[in-house]
Tab-separated table of C-alpha atoms in Angstrom:
chain	number	residue	atom	x	y	z
H	1	MET	CA	75.331	-69.454	-32.579
H	2	ASP	CA	72.441	-69.688	-30.120
H	3	PHE	CA	69.359	-68.773	-32.133
H	4	ASN	CA	67.141	-68.638	-29.061
H	5	VAL	CA	69.257	-65.872	-27.584
H	6	PHE	CA	69.270	-64.068	-30.920
H	7	ASP	CA	65.478	-64.189	-31.176
H	8	LYS	CA	65.035	-62.828	-27.674
H	9	GLU	CA	67.393	-59.962	-28.331
H	10	LYS	CA	65.691	-59.167	-31.592
H	11	LEU	CA	62.276	-59.217	-29.964
H	12	LYS	CA	63.492	-56.886	-27.215
H	13	VAL	CA	64.758	-54.382	-29.786
H	14	TRP	CA	61.487	-54.399	-31.685
H	15	LEU	CA	59.497	-53.856	-28.525
H	16	GLU	CA	61.644	-50.862	-27.605
H	17	ILE	CA	61.170	-49.404	-31.076
H	18	VAL	CA	57.385	-49.823	-30.879
H	19	LEU	CA	57.247	-48.229	-27.429
H	20	ALA	CA	59.359	-45.326	-28.613
H	21	VAL	CA	57.053	-44.729	-31.561
H	22	VAL	CA	53.975	-44.846	-29.337
H	23	LEU	CA	55.548	-42.409	-26.878
H	24	VAL	CA	56.514	-39.969	-29.631
H	25	ALA	CA	52.991	-40.132	-31.072
H	26	ALA	CA	51.406	-39.469	-27.673
H	27	VAL	CA	53.647	-36.488	-27.034
H	28	GLY	CA	52.833	-35.058	-30.416
H	29	ILE	CA	49.100	-35.364	-29.912
H	30	ALA	CA	49.251	-33.805	-26.457
H	31	GLY	CA	51.362	-30.977	-27.745
H	32	ASN	CA	48.867	-30.198	-30.500
H	33	LYS	CA	46.069	-30.043	-27.936
H	34	GLY	CA	48.033	-27.682	-25.713
H	35	ALA	CA	48.466	-30.146	-22.849
H	36	PHE	CA	51.993	-28.977	-22.220
H	37	ASP	CA	51.442	-25.294	-23.027
H	38	LYS	CA	52.266	-22.869	-20.271
H	39	LYS	CA	49.075	-21.238	-18.965
H	40	THR	CA	49.627	-17.525	-19.363
H	41	VAL	CA	47.184	-14.655	-18.672
H	42	ASN	CA	46.645	-12.073	-21.322
H	43	PRO	CA	46.826	-8.709	-19.496
H	44	ASP	CA	44.839	-7.016	-22.240
H	45	LYS	CA	41.935	-9.405	-21.702
H	46	VAL	CA	42.073	-8.905	-17.936
H	47	ASN	CA	42.020	-5.135	-18.256
H	48	ALA	CA	39.204	-5.282	-20.774
H	49	ALA	CA	37.087	-7.470	-18.514
H	50	GLY	CA	37.805	-5.283	-15.501
H	51	ASN	CA	36.948	-2.114	-17.359
H	52	GLU	CA	33.732	-3.654	-18.636
H	53	ALA	CA	32.681	-4.615	-15.099
H	54	LEU	CA	33.473	-1.145	-13.778
H	55	GLU	CA	31.551	0.504	-16.577
H	56	LYS	CA	28.544	-1.750	-15.930
H	57	ALA	CA	28.633	-0.988	-12.214
H	58	ALA	CA	28.890	2.729	-12.914
H	59	ASP	CA	25.900	2.569	-15.245
H	60	GLU	CA	23.862	0.706	-12.643
H	61	ASN	CA	24.780	3.201	-9.939
H	62	GLU	CA	23.854	6.113	-12.157
H	63	ALA	CA	20.501	4.524	-12.995
H	64	ALA	CA	19.824	3.885	-9.329
H	65	GLN	CA	20.682	7.460	-8.404
H	66	GLN	CA	18.327	8.797	-11.054
H	67	LYS	CA	15.456	6.745	-9.639
H	68	ALA	CA	16.247	7.424	-6.006
H	69	ASP	CA	14.936	10.372	-4.058
H	70	PRO	CA	17.896	12.606	-3.095
H	71	LYS	CA	16.350	12.909	0.356
H	72	GLU	CA	17.195	9.256	0.982
H	73	ASP	CA	20.764	10.329	1.666
H	74	LYS	CA	19.601	11.766	4.955
H	75	LYS	CA	20.665	9.609	7.859
H	76	ASP	CA	18.324	10.937	10.487
H	77	SER	CA	15.438	8.569	11.166
H	78	GLY	CA	13.060	11.500	11.426
H	79	ASP	CA	13.979	12.569	7.923
H	80	ARG	CA	13.358	9.072	6.591
H	81	GLU	CA	9.966	8.963	8.271
H	82	GLN	CA	9.070	12.324	6.750
H	83	ILE	CA	10.046	11.081	3.306
H	84	LYS	CA	7.883	7.992	3.778
H	85	GLU	CA	4.896	10.137	4.737
H	86	GLU	CA	5.438	12.413	1.751
H	87	ARG	CA	5.509	9.469	-0.615
H	88	GLU	CA	2.370	7.970	0.911
H	89	GLY	CA	0.640	11.310	0.477
H	90	GLN	CA	1.770	11.532	-3.154
H	91	ALA	CA	0.500	8.031	-3.860
H	92	SER	CA	-2.893	8.877	-2.369
H	93	GLU	CA	-3.182	12.052	-4.409
H	94	GLU	CA	-2.360	10.100	-7.585
H	95	VAL	CA	-5.263	7.748	-6.903
H	96	ILE	CA	-7.614	10.677	-6.292
H	97	ALA	CA	-6.463	12.334	-9.519
H	98	GLU	CA	-7.511	9.198	-11.405
H	99	GLY	CA	-11.069	9.670	-10.198
H	100	GLN	CA	-11.196	7.408	-7.163
H	101	TYR	CA	-11.264	8.806	-3.644
H	102	PRO	CA	-9.760	6.365	-1.093
H	103	ILE	CA	-11.547	5.901	2.202
H	104	MET	CA	-8.307	5.001	3.947
H	105	GLY	CA	-5.232	7.214	4.197
H	106	LYS	CA	-3.835	10.407	5.609
H	107	SER	CA	-5.608	13.656	4.943
H	108	SER	CA	-4.766	17.340	4.818
H	109	VAL	CA	-8.274	18.294	5.981
H	110	THR	CA	-8.365	20.056	9.355
H	111	VAL	CA	-10.901	20.274	12.153
H	112	ASP	CA	-11.343	23.970	11.412
H	113	GLN	CA	-12.312	23.186	7.824
H	114	MET	CA	-14.892	20.688	9.027
H	115	VAL	CA	-16.339	23.279	11.401
H	116	GLU	CA	-16.510	25.938	8.696
H	117	TYR	CA	-18.084	23.501	6.263
H	118	PHE	CA	-20.884	22.745	8.723
H	119	LYS	CA	-21.504	26.453	9.169
H	120	THR	CA	-22.036	26.882	5.408
H	121	SER	CA	-25.172	24.772	5.742
H	122	GLY	CA	-26.898	27.511	7.714
H	123	GLU	CA	-28.231	24.908	10.141
H	124	ALA	CA	-27.925	25.293	13.898
H	125	TYR	CA	-25.795	22.807	15.753
H	126	PRO	CA	-28.106	20.705	18.007
H	127	SER	CA	-26.146	21.340	21.191
H	128	ASP	CA	-29.043	20.479	23.514
H	129	ALA	CA	-29.284	16.912	22.207
H	130	LEU	CA	-25.630	16.191	21.495
H	131	SER	CA	-24.283	17.751	24.672
H	132	LYS	CA	-25.954	14.863	26.487
H	133	GLY	CA	-23.621	12.584	24.566
H	134	GLY	CA	-20.496	14.608	25.247
H	135	ALA	CA	-20.371	16.991	22.266
H	136	ASP	CA	-21.677	20.383	23.331
H	137	SER	CA	-20.352	22.274	20.299
H	138	ILE	CA	-19.628	21.741	16.637
H	139	GLU	CA	-15.929	22.184	17.409
H	140	THR	CA	-16.021	19.306	19.893
H	141	PHE	CA	-18.073	17.203	17.499
H	142	CYS	CA	-15.616	17.720	14.622
H	143	GLN	CA	-12.632	17.018	16.843
H	144	MET	CA	-14.172	13.675	17.818
H	145	TYR	CA	-14.603	12.774	14.157
H	146	TYR	CA	-11.046	13.728	13.396
H	147	ASP	CA	-9.545	11.769	16.299
H	148	GLU	CA	-11.609	8.629	15.774
H	149	ALA	CA	-10.947	8.570	12.029
H	150	VAL	CA	-7.197	9.040	12.391
H	151	ALA	CA	-7.082	6.267	14.995
H	152	GLU	CA	-8.394	3.777	12.403
H	153	GLY	CA	-6.592	5.224	9.387
H	154	VAL	CA	-9.826	6.475	7.808
H	155	ARG	CA	-9.873	9.900	6.173
H	156	PRO	CA	-11.767	12.227	8.560
H	157	GLU	CA	-13.532	14.098	5.778
H	158	VAL	CA	-15.098	10.893	4.440
H	159	ALA	CA	-16.840	10.001	7.704
H	160	PHE	CA	-17.772	13.591	8.575
H	161	VAL	CA	-19.302	14.397	5.190
H	162	GLN	CA	-21.172	11.096	5.149
H	163	THR	CA	-22.752	12.117	8.449
H	164	MET	CA	-23.822	15.477	7.049
H	165	LYS	CA	-25.454	13.662	4.136
H	166	GLU	CA	-27.103	10.938	6.222
H	167	THR	CA	-28.488	13.223	8.949
H	168	GLY	CA	-29.284	16.325	6.916
H	169	TRP	CA	-26.643	18.384	8.686
H	170	LEU	CA	-27.519	16.827	12.066
H	171	GLN	CA	-31.190	17.749	11.758
H	172	TYR	CA	-32.339	14.138	11.289
H	173	GLY	CA	-35.990	13.606	10.346
H	174	GLY	CA	-35.576	10.010	9.126
H	175	ASP	CA	-36.032	6.669	10.842
H	176	SER	CA	-33.307	7.331	13.422
H	177	SER	CA	-33.486	10.032	16.058
H	178	ILE	CA	-30.650	12.239	17.221
H	179	GLU	CA	-30.835	10.722	20.704
H	180	GLN	CA	-29.563	7.401	19.294
H	181	PHE	CA	-26.181	8.969	18.425
H	182	ASN	CA	-26.329	6.993	15.189
H	183	PHE	CA	-24.794	9.317	12.626
H	184	ALA	CA	-24.839	7.192	9.478
H	185	GLY	CA	-28.000	5.119	9.552
H	186	LEU	CA	-26.341	1.958	10.869
H	187	GLY	CA	-28.957	-0.786	11.038
H	188	THR	CA	-31.726	1.238	9.397
H	189	THR	CA	-33.493	-0.630	6.620
H	190	GLY	CA	-36.405	1.664	5.931
H	191	GLY	CA	-40.024	1.305	6.905
H	192	GLY	CA	-39.517	2.953	10.274
H	193	VAL	CA	-36.657	0.687	11.443
H	194	ALA	CA	-34.680	2.946	13.770
H	195	GLY	CA	-31.378	1.116	13.585
H	196	ASN	CA	-28.645	0.966	16.191
H	197	SER	CA	-28.295	3.166	19.272
H	198	TYR	CA	-25.123	4.144	21.113
H	199	PRO	CA	-24.466	5.404	24.640
H	200	ASP	CA	-22.727	8.615	23.593
H	201	VAL	CA	-21.551	10.661	20.628
H	202	ARG	CA	-18.029	9.264	20.520
H	203	THR	CA	-19.214	5.660	20.474
H	204	GLY	CA	-21.624	6.425	17.651
H	205	ILE	CA	-18.851	8.093	15.670
H	206	ARG	CA	-16.502	5.174	16.325
H	207	ALA	CA	-19.069	2.643	15.131
H	208	GLN	CA	-19.567	4.539	11.871
H	209	ILE	CA	-15.833	4.826	11.228
H	210	GLN	CA	-15.267	1.139	11.974
H	211	HIS	CA	-18.054	0.291	9.543
H	212	LEU	CA	-16.401	2.440	6.876
H	213	LYS	CA	-13.093	0.713	7.514
H	214	ALA	CA	-14.774	-2.666	7.074
H	215	TYR	CA	-15.883	-1.610	3.606
H	216	ALA	CA	-12.515	-0.126	2.718
H	217	THR	CA	-10.050	-2.815	3.831
H	218	ALA	CA	-9.526	-6.224	5.379
H	219	ASP	CA	-7.124	-4.720	7.929
H	220	SER	CA	-8.051	-5.345	11.547
H	221	LEU	CA	-9.454	-2.614	13.774
H	222	GLU	CA	-7.141	-0.586	15.996
H	223	GLN	CA	-9.712	-0.096	18.756
H	224	ALA	CA	-12.255	-2.384	20.381
H	225	CYS	CA	-15.141	-3.033	18.008
H	226	VAL	CA	-18.353	-1.170	18.860
H	227	ASP	CA	-19.947	-1.657	15.441
H	228	GLU	CA	-22.504	-4.443	15.845
H	229	ARG	CA	-22.684	-4.853	12.072
H	230	TYR	CA	-18.942	-5.007	11.443
H	231	GLU	CA	-18.920	-8.791	10.954
H	232	TYR	CA	-21.585	-8.636	8.247
H	233	VAL	CA	-19.547	-6.490	5.864
H	234	THR	CA	-17.562	-8.107	3.036
H	235	LYS	CA	-14.174	-6.709	3.990
H	236	GLY	CA	-12.455	-4.512	1.418
H	237	CYS	CA	-15.381	-4.502	-1.014
H	238	ALA	CA	-15.416	-0.699	-1.333
H	239	PRO	CA	-11.957	0.866	-0.932
H	240	TYR	CA	-13.138	4.067	-2.620
H	241	VAL	CA	-15.878	6.461	-1.570
H	242	GLU	CA	-17.453	6.181	-5.020
H	243	TRP	CA	-17.973	2.451	-4.461
H	244	LEU	CA	-20.058	2.977	-1.311
H	245	GLY	CA	-23.063	3.210	-3.606
H	246	GLN	CA	-24.271	-0.267	-4.555
H	247	GLN	CA	-25.193	0.854	-8.049
H	248	GLU	CA	-21.652	2.069	-8.723
H	249	ASN	CA	-19.784	-0.726	-6.929
H	250	PRO	CA	-18.230	-3.198	-9.430
H	251	GLU	CA	-19.355	-6.167	-7.323
H	252	GLY	CA	-22.716	-4.743	-6.304
H	253	TYR	CA	-21.744	-4.221	-2.677
H	254	GLY	CA	-22.060	-0.879	-0.926
H	255	TRP	CA	-23.362	1.166	1.964
H	256	ALA	CA	-26.517	2.477	0.295
H	257	THR	CA	-28.707	1.801	-2.726
H	258	ALA	CA	-29.282	5.443	-3.679
H	259	ASP	CA	-28.102	6.499	-7.111
H	260	ASN	CA	-24.612	8.091	-7.059
H	261	TYR	CA	-24.459	7.796	-3.278
H	262	GLY	CA	-20.657	7.727	-3.111
H	263	TYR	CA	-20.167	10.316	-5.832
H	264	SER	CA	-22.368	12.800	-3.988
H	265	ILE	CA	-20.155	12.389	-0.902
H	266	VAL	CA	-17.049	13.062	-3.008
H	267	ASP	CA	-18.672	16.252	-4.337
H	268	MET	CA	-19.335	17.389	-0.764
H	269	ILE	CA	-15.747	16.612	0.211
H	270	SER	CA	-14.576	18.794	-2.642
H	271	ASN	CA	-16.562	21.708	-1.195
H	272	LEU	CA	-15.260	21.024	2.304
H	273	LYS	CA	-11.671	21.243	1.058
H	274	LYS	CA	-12.346	24.734	-0.228
H	275	MET	CA	-12.835	25.974	3.324
H	276	LYS	CA	-10.029	28.124	4.718
């Protein structure tokens, strides 16, 4: 008998046995870990997930619809613009209701109301002096205020009432004279300093409104600047009429030093709005 052949055969058998054992062990481990499991989809889980997503989407849509304005469904661009204006008006009124009257914004005040408010003063309109500057009547004068204010986004009643306060219902008597067409004391510092002069009524009105805008916002002007003092104003330091008074302004800025300057203008605006 050839023992070398026998040993080789025996060794071959043992190697095959060992390999078989290792293979069986590997298969068993993989099977326990699910390596050879068929990947199946549980339809119940799929339906549950789908239903959950649909329910979430429905809830979100419902919440969005509750917050949305029904008017937004309108497709016409004019309708959308109207809605935007309505919302802007509502936002402005909310601010006013909280006790602060914005200088900037759209207003419901009309030229007719401004005219009637002037007439309540009992003062005569100085047509002789102001007609030289292009405003021969109170109606023309008020229309100029309205147009110039709207052009810059300033509320017309703010500028107009400030003028009535500053000039004593266009009767003057202070450092400035009516011939200067300076309607809000621009450049006057007291002690007989007359302040700025303008070539006509409209330019004087425009300068005042641009100066108000400088106090109210950092937004740029819509028209060419005619206010010589525009650059000296800290832009946006007084967005509300009440803050035009330095004593009431949180940062100490303001148009005038008089006590309750801005609040007195707001009181006058309230009376103007009562006009029919």
